[in-house]
Coordinates of N, CA and C in Angstrom, one line a residue:
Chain A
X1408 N 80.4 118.6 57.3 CA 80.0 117.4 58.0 C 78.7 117.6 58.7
X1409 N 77.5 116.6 58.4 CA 76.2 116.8 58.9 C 76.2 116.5 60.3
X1410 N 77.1 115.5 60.6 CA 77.3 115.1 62.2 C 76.9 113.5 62.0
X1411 N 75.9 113.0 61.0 CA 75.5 111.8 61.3 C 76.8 110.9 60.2
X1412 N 76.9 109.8 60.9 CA 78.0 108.9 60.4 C 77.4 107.3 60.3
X1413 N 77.3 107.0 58.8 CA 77.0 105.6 58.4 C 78.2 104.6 57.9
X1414 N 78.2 103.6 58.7 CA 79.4 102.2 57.9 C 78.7 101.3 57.3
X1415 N 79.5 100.7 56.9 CA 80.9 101.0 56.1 C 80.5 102.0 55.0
X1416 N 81.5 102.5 54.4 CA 81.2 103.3 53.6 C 81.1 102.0 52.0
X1417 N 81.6 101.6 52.1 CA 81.6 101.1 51.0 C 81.1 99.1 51.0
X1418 N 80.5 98.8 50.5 CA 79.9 97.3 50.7 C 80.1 96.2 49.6
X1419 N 80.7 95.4 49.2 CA 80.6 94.6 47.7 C 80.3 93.2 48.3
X1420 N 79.6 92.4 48.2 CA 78.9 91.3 48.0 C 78.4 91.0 47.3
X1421 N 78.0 89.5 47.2 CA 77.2 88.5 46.2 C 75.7 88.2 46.4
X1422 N 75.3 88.0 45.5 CA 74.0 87.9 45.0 C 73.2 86.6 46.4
X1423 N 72.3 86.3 46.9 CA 71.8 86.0 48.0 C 72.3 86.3 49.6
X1424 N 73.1 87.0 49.5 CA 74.2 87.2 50.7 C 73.1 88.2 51.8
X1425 N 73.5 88.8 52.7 CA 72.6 89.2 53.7 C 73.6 90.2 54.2
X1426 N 73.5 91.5 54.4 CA 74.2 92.6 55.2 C 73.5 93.9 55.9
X1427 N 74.7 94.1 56.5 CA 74.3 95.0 57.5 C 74.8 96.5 57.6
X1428 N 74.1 97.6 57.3 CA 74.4 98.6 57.6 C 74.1 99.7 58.6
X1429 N 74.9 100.3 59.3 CA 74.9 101.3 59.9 C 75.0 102.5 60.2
X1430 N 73.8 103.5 61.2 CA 73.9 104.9 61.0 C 73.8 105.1 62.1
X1431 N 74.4 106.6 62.9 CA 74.3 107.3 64.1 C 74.1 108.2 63.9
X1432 N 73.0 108.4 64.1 CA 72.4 109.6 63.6 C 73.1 111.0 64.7
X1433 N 72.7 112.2 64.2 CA 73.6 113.7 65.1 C 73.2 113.4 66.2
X1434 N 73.8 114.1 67.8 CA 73.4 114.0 68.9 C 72.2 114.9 69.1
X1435 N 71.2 114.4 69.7 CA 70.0 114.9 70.2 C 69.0 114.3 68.9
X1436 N 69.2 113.9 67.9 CA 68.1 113.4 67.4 C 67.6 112.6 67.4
X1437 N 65.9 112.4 67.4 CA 65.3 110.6 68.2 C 65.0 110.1 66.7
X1438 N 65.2 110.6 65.6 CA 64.4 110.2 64.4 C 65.6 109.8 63.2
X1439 N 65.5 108.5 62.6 CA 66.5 108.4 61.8 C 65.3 108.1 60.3
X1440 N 66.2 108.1 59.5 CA 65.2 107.6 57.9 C 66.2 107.4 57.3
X1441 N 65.8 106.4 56.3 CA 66.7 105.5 55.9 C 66.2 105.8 54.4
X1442 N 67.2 106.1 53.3 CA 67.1 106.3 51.5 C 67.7 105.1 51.1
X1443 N 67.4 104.9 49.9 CA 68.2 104.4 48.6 C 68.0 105.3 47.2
X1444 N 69.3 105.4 46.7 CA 69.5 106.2 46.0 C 69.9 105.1 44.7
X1445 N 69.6 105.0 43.8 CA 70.3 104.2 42.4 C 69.8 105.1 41.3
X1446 N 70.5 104.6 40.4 CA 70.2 105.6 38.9 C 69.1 105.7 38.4
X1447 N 67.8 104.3 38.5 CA 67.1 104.3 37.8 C 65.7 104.9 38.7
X1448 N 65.6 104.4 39.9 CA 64.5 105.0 40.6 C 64.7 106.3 41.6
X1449 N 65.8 107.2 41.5 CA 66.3 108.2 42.1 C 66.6 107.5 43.7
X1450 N 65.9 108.8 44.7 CA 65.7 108.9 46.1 C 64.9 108.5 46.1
X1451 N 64.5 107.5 46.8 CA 63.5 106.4 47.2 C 63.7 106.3 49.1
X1452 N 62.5 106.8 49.7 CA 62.5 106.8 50.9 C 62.4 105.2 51.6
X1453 N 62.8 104.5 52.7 CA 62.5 103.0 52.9 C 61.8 103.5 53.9
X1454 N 62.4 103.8 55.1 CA 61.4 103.2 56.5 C 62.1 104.5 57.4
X1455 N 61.7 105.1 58.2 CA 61.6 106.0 59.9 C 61.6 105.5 60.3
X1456 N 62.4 105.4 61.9 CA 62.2 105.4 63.0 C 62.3 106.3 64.1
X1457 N 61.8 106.6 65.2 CA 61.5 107.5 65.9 C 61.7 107.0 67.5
X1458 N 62.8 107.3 67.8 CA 63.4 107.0 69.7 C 62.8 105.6 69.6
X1459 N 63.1 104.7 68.5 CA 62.7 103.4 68.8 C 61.9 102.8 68.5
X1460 N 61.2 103.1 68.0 CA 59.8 102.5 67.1 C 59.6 103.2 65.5
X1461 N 59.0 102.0 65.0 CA 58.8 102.2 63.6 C 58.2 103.5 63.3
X1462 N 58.1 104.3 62.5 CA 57.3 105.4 62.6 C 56.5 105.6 61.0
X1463 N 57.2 105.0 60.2 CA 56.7 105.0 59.0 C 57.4 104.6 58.0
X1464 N 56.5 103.7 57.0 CA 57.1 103.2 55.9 C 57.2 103.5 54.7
X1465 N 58.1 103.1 53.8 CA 58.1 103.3 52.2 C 57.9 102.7 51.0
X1466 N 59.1 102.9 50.5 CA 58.9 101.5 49.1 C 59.9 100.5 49.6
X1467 N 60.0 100.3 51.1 CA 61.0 98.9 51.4 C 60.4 97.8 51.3
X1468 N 61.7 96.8 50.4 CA 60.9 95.5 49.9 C 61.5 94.7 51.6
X1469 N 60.3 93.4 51.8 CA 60.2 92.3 52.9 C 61.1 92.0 53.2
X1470 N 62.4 91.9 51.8 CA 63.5 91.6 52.0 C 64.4 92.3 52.9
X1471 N 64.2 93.6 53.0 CA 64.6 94.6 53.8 C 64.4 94.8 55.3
X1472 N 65.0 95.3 56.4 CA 64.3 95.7 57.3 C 65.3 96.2 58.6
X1473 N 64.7 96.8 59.6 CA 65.7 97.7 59.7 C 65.2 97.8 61.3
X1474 N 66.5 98.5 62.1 CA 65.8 98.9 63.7 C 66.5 99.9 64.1
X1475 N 65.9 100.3 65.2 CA 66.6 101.6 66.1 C 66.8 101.0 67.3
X1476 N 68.2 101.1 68.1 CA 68.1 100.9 69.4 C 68.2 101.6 70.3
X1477 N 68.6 101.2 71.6 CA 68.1 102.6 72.7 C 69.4 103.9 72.6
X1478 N 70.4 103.0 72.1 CA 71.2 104.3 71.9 C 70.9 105.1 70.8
X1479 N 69.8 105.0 70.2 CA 69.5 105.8 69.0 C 70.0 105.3 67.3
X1480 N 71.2 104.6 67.8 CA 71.9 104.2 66.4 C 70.9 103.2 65.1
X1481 N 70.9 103.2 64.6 CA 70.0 102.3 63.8 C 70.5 101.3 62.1
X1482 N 70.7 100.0 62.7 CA 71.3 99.6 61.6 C 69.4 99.3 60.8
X1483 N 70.2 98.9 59.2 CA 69.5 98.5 58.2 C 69.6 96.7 57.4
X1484 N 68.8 96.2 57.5 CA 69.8 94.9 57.2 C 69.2 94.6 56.0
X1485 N 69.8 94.1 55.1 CA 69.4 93.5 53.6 C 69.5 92.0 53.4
X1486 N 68.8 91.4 53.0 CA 68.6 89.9 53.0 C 68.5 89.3 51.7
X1487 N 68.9 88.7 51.2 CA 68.8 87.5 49.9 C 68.7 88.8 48.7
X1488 N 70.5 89.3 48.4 CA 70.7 90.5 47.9 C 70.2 89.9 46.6
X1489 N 70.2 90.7 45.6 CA 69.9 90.7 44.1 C 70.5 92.4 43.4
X1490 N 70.8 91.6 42.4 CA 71.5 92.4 41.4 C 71.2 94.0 41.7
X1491 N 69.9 94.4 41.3 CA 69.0 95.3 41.7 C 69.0 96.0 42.9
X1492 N 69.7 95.7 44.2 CA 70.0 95.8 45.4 C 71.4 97.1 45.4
X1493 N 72.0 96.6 44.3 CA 73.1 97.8 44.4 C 72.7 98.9 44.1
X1494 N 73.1 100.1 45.4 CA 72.5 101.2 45.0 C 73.2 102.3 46.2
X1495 N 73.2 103.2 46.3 CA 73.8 104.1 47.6 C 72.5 103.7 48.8
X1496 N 72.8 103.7 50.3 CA 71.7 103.7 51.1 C 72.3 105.1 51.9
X1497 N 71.3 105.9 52.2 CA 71.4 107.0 52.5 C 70.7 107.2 54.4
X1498 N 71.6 107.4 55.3 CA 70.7 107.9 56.1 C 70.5 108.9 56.7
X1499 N 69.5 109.4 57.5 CA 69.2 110.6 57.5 C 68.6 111.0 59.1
X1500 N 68.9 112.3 59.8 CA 68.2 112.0 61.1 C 67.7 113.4 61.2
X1501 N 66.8 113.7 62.2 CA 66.5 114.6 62.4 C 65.7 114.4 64.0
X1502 N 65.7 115.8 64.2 CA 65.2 116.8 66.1 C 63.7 115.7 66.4
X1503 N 62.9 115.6 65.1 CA 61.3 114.8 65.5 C 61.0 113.9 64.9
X1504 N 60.1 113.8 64.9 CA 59.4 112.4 64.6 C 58.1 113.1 63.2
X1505 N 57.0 113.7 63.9 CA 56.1 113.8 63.4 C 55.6 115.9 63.5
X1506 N 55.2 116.1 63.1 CA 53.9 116.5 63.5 C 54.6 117.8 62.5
X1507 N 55.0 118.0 61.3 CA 55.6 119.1 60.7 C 56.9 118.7 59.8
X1508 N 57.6 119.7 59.4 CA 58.9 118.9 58.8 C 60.0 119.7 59.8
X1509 N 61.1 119.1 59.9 CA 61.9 118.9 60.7 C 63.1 118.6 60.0
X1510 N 64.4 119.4 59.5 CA 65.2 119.2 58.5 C 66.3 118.1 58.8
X1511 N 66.4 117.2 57.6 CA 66.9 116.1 58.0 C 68.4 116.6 57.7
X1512 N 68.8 115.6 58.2 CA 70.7 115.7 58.4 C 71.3 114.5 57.7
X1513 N 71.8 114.5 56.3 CA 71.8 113.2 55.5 C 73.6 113.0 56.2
X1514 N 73.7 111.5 56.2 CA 74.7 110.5 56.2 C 75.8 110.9 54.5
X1515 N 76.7 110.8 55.1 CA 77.6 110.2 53.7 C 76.7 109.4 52.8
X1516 N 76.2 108.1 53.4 CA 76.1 107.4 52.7 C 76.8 105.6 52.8
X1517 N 76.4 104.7 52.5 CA 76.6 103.2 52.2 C 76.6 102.9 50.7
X1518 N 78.0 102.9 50.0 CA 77.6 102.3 48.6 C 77.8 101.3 48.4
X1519 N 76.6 100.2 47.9 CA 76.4 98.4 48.2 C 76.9 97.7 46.8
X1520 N 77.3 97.0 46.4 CA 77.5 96.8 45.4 C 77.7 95.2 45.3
X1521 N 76.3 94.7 44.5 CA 75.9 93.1 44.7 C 76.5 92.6 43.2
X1522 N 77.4 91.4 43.3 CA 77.8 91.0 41.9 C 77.3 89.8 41.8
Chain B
X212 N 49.4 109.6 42.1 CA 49.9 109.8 43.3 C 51.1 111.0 43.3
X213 N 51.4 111.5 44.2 CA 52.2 112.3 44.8 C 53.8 112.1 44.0
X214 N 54.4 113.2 43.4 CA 55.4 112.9 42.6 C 55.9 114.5 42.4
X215 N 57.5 114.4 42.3 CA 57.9 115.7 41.7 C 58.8 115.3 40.1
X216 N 58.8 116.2 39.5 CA 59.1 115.5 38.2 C 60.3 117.3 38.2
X217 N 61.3 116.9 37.9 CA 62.7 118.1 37.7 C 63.3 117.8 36.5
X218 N 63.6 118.7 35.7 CA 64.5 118.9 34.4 C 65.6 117.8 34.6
X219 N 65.7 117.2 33.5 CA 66.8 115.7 33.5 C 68.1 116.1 32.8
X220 N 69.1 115.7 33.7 CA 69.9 116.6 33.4 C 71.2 115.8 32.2
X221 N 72.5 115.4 32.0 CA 73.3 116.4 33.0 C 73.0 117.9 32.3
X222 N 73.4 118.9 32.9 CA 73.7 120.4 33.1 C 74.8 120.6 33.0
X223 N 75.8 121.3 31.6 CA 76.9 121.8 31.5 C 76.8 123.5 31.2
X224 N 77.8 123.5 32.2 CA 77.6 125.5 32.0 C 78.8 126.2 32.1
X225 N 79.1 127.5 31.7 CA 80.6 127.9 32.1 C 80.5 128.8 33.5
X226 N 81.0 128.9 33.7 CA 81.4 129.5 35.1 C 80.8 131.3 35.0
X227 N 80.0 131.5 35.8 CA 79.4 132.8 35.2 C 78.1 132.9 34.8
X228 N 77.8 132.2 34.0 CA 76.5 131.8 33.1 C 74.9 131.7 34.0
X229 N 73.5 131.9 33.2 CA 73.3 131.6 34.4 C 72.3 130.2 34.5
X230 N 72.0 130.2 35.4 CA 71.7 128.6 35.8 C 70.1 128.5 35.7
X231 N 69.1 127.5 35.4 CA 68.0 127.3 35.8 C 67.4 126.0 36.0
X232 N 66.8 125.6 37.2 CA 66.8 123.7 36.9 C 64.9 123.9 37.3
X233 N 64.6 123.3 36.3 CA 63.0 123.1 36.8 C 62.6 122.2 37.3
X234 N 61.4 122.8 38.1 CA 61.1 121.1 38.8 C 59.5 121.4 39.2
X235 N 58.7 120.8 38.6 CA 56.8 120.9 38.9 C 56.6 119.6 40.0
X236 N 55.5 120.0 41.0 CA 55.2 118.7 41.5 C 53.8 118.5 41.3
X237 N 53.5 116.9 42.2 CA 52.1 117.3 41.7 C 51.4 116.2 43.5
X238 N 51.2 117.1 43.7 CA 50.8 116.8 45.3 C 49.2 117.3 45.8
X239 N 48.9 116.7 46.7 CA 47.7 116.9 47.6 C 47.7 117.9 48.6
X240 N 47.1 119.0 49.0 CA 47.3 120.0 49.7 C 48.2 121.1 49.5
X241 N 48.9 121.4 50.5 CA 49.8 122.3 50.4 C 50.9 122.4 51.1
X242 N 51.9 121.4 50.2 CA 53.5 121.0 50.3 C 54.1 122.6 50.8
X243 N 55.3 121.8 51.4 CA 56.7 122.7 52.1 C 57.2 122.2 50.5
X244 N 58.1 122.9 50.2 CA 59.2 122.8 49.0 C 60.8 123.0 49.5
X245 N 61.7 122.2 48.7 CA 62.6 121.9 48.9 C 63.6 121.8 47.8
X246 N 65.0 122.3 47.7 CA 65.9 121.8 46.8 C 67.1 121.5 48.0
X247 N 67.2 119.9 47.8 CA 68.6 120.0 48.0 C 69.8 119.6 47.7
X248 N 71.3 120.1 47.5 CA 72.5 119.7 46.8 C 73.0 118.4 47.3
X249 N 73.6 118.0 46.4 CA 74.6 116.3 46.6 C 76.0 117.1 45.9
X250 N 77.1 117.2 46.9 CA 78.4 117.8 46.6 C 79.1 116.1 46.2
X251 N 79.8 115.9 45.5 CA 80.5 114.6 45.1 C 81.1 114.1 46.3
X252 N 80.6 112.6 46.7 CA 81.0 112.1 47.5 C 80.5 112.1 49.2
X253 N 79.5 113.2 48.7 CA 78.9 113.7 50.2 C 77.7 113.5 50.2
X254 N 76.4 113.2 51.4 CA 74.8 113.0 51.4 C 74.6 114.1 51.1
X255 N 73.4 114.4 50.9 CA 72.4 115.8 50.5 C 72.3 116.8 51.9
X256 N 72.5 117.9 51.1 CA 72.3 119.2 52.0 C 71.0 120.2 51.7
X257 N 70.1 120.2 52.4 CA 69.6 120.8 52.4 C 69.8 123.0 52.0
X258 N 69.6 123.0 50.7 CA 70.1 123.9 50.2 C 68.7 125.3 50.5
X259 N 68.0 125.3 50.3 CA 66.6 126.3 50.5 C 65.4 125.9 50.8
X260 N 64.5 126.4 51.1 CA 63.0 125.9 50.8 C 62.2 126.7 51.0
X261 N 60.6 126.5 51.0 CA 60.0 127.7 50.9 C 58.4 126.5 51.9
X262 N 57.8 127.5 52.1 CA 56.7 126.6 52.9 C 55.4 126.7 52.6
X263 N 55.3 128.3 52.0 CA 53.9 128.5 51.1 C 53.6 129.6 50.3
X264 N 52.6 129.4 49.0 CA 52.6 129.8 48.1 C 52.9 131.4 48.3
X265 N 54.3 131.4 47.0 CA 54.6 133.2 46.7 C 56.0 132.9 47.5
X266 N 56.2 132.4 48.6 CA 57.5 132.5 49.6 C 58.5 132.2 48.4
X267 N 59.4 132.7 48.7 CA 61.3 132.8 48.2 C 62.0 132.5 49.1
X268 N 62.5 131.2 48.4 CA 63.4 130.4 48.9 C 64.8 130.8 48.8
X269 N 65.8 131.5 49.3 CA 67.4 131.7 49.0 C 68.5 131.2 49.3
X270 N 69.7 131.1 49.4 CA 70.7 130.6 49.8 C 72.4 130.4 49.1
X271 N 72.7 131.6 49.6 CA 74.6 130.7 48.5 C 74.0 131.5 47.2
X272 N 73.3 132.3 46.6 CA 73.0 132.9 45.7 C 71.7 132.5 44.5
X273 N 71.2 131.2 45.2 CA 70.0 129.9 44.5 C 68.9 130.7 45.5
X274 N 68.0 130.8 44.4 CA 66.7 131.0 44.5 C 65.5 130.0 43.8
X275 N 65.1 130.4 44.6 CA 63.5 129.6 43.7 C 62.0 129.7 44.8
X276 N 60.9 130.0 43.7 CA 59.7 130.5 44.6 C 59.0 129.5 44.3
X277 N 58.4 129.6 45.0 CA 56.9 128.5 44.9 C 55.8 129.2 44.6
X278 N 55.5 128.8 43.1 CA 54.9 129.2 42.4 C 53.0 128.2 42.7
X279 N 52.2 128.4 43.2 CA 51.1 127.4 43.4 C 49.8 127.4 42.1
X280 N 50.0 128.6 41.4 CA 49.1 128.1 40.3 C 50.0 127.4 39.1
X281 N 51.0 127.0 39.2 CA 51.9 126.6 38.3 C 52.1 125.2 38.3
X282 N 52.1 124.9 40.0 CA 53.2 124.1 40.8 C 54.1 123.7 40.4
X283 N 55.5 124.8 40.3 CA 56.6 124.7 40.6 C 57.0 125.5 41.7
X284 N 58.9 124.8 41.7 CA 59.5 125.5 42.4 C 60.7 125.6 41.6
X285 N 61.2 126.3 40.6 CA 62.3 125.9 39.8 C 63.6 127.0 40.4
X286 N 64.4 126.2 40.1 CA 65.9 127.0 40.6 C 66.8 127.6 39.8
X287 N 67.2 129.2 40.2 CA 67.9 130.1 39.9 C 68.9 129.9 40.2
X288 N 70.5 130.3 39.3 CA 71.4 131.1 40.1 C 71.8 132.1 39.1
X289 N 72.2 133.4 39.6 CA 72.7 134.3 38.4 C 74.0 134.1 37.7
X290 N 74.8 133.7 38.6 CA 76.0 133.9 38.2 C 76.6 132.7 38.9
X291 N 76.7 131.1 38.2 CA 77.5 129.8 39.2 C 78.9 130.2 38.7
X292 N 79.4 128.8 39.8 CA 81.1 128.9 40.3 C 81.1 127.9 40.1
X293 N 82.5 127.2 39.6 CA 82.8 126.0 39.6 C 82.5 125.3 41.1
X294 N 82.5 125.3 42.1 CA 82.0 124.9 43.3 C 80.7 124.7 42.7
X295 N 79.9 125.1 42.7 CA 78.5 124.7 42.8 C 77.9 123.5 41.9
X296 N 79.3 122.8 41.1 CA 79.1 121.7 40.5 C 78.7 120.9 41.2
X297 N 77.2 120.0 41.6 CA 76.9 119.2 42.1 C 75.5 118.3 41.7
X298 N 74.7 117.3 42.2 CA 73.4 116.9 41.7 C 72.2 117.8 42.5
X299 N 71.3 118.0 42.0 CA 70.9 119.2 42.8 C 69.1 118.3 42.6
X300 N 68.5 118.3 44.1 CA 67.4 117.2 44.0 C 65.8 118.5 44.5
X301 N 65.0 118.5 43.9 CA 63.9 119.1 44.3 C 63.2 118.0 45.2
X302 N 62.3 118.5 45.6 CA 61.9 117.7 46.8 C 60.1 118.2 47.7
X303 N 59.5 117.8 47.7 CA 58.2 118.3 48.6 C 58.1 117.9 49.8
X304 N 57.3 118.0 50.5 CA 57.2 117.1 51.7 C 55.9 117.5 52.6
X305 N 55.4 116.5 52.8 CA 53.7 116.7 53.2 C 53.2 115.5 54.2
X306 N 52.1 115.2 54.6 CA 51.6 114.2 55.5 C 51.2 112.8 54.3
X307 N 51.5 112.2 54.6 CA 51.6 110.5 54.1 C 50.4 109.4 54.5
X308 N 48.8 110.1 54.1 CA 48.6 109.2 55.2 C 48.2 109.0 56.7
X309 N 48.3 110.4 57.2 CA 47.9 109.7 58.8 C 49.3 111.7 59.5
X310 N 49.7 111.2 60.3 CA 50.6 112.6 61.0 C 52.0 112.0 60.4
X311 N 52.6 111.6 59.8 CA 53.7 111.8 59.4 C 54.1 112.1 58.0
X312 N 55.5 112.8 58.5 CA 55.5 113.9 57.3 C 56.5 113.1 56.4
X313 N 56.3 113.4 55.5 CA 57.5 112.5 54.2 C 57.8 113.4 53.3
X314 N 59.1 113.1 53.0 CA 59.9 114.0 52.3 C 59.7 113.3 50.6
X315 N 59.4 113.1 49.8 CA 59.3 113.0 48.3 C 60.8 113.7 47.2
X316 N 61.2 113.0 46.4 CA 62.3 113.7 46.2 C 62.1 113.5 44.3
X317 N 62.7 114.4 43.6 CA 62.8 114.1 42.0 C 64.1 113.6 41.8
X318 N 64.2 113.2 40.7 CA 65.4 111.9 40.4 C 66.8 112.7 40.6
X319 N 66.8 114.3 40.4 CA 67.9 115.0 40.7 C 68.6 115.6 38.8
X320 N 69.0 116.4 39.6 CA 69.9 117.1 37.8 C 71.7 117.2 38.4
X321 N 72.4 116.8 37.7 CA 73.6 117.0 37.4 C 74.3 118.1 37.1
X322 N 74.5 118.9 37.8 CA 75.3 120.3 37.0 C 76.6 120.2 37.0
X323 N 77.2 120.5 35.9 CA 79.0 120.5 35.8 C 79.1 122.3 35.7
X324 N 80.1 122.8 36.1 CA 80.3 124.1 35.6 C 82.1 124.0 35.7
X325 N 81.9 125.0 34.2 CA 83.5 124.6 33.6 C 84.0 126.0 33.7
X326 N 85.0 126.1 34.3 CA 85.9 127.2 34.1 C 86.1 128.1 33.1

C-alpha cells in the first residue's frame, strides 16, 4: 500500500458525460501528478500540482482539468467524455514540487470506462 | 523530443530463467533513470534507479546500469519467480522546460513467468 488512495476505483459512463475523480495523496506530501494510462499511448503524464497551485503541465486535453485544495486532496474532472477517454487515471504524490526528483507514490488507480 | 522507447512485450518465461527487458532513451542532458513495476491490479512501484552514468541500479534481485554512451538502461534478473510477473515500465526524468522535473515513461513490457 503506497498510502495514497484514489475514487472510485472503478467509473463507466457515456460518451459526453462529465466526471469526477479523486486522489489523497500520502500524509506530508504537498505535490500530487495526475497519469493516464491506455493501451495505445502508454503512461501519459497530464498536469502537477504543488500545496495548491498548478505546477506543471502535460499532454492534458481543454477537456480536462483538475485542482488541489487546501487539504491537499486533489480531484481531476473530465468533461464532454469520448470513446478515447477510457483509459486507467493514475495518481501520484510525492515530499516536493520542484527542484530535483522526488519519488512518486502511485495511487491504485481510476478505471473510466466511456461507452 | 524526449522519449524512452523499451522492448515490446508480452514476456513469457519459466520460473528460473533469466530475464532481460531493454529500454534506450533519447533525452537532453543528463537523466535520473528509472524502472518501475505495475503488480496486477496495483499503481506502479518504483522498483530501482540509477542517477548517473556507470551507477547500478538494484533491487529484489533486478538490476540495470546506465549505460550513457549507449543510452540505455536495460533490466536484469538472474533467476525470476512467479511473483515477479508484472508490467514493468522504464522511465527518465529531467527538467521540462524551466525547474520542474518530469517523469517520461516507455509504454511498459508485460512479463508472465510460468511455473
Amino acid at each position: 500500500d503506497s498510502g495514497v488512495t484514489q475514487t472510485p476505483k472503478h467509473l463507466i459512463t457515456a460518451t459526453g458525460q462529465r466526471v469526477t475523480l479523486r486522489c489523497s495523496p500520502r500524509s506530508g506530501d504537498l505535490s500530487v501528478y495526475w497519469y493516464q494510462q491506455s493501451l495505445d499511448q502508454g503512461l501519459q503524464f497530464l498536469i502537477q500540482y504543488y500545496n495548491g497551485e498548478e505546477r506543471a503541465k502535460g499532454n492534458i486535453l481543454e477537456r480536462f482539468s483538475a485542482q488541489q485544495f487546501p487539504d491537499l486532496h486533489s480531484e481531476l474532472n473530465l468533461s464532454s467524455l469520448e470513446l478515447g477517454d477510457s483509459a486507467l487515471y493514475f495518481c501520484a504524490s510525492s515530499v516536493a514540487g520542484a527542484g530535483g526528483y522526488n519519488e512518486q507514490f502511485f495511487g491504485p488507480g481510476t478505471r473510466l470506462t466511456v461507452l | 523530443g524526449d522519449s524512452v522507447t523499451q522492448m515490446e512485450g508480452p514476456v513469457t518465461l519459466s520460473e528460473e530463467a533469466f530475464l532481460t527487458i531493454n529500454c534506450t532513451y533519447t533525452a537532453t542532458g543528463y537523466p535520473s533513470l528509472f524502472w518501475y513495476v505495475q503488480y496486477p491490479g496495483e499503481g506502479l512501484q518504483l522498483l530501482l534507479k540509477a542517477t548517473k552514468a556507470d551507477d547500478k541500479g538494484s533491487n529484489k534481485g533486478f538490476e540495470a546500469t546506465y549505460r550513457k554512451e549507449t543510452t540505455s538502461f536495460h533490466l536484469e534478473k538472474g533467476s525470476v519467480q512467479v511473483s515477479d510477473s508484472a508490467v514493468y515500465f522504464c522511465a527518465f526524468g529531467g527538467y521540462s522546460g524551466g525547474s520542474n522535473y518530469k517523469l517520461t515513461f516507455g509504454k511498459g513490457t508485460l512479463l508472465t513467468v510460468n511455473p
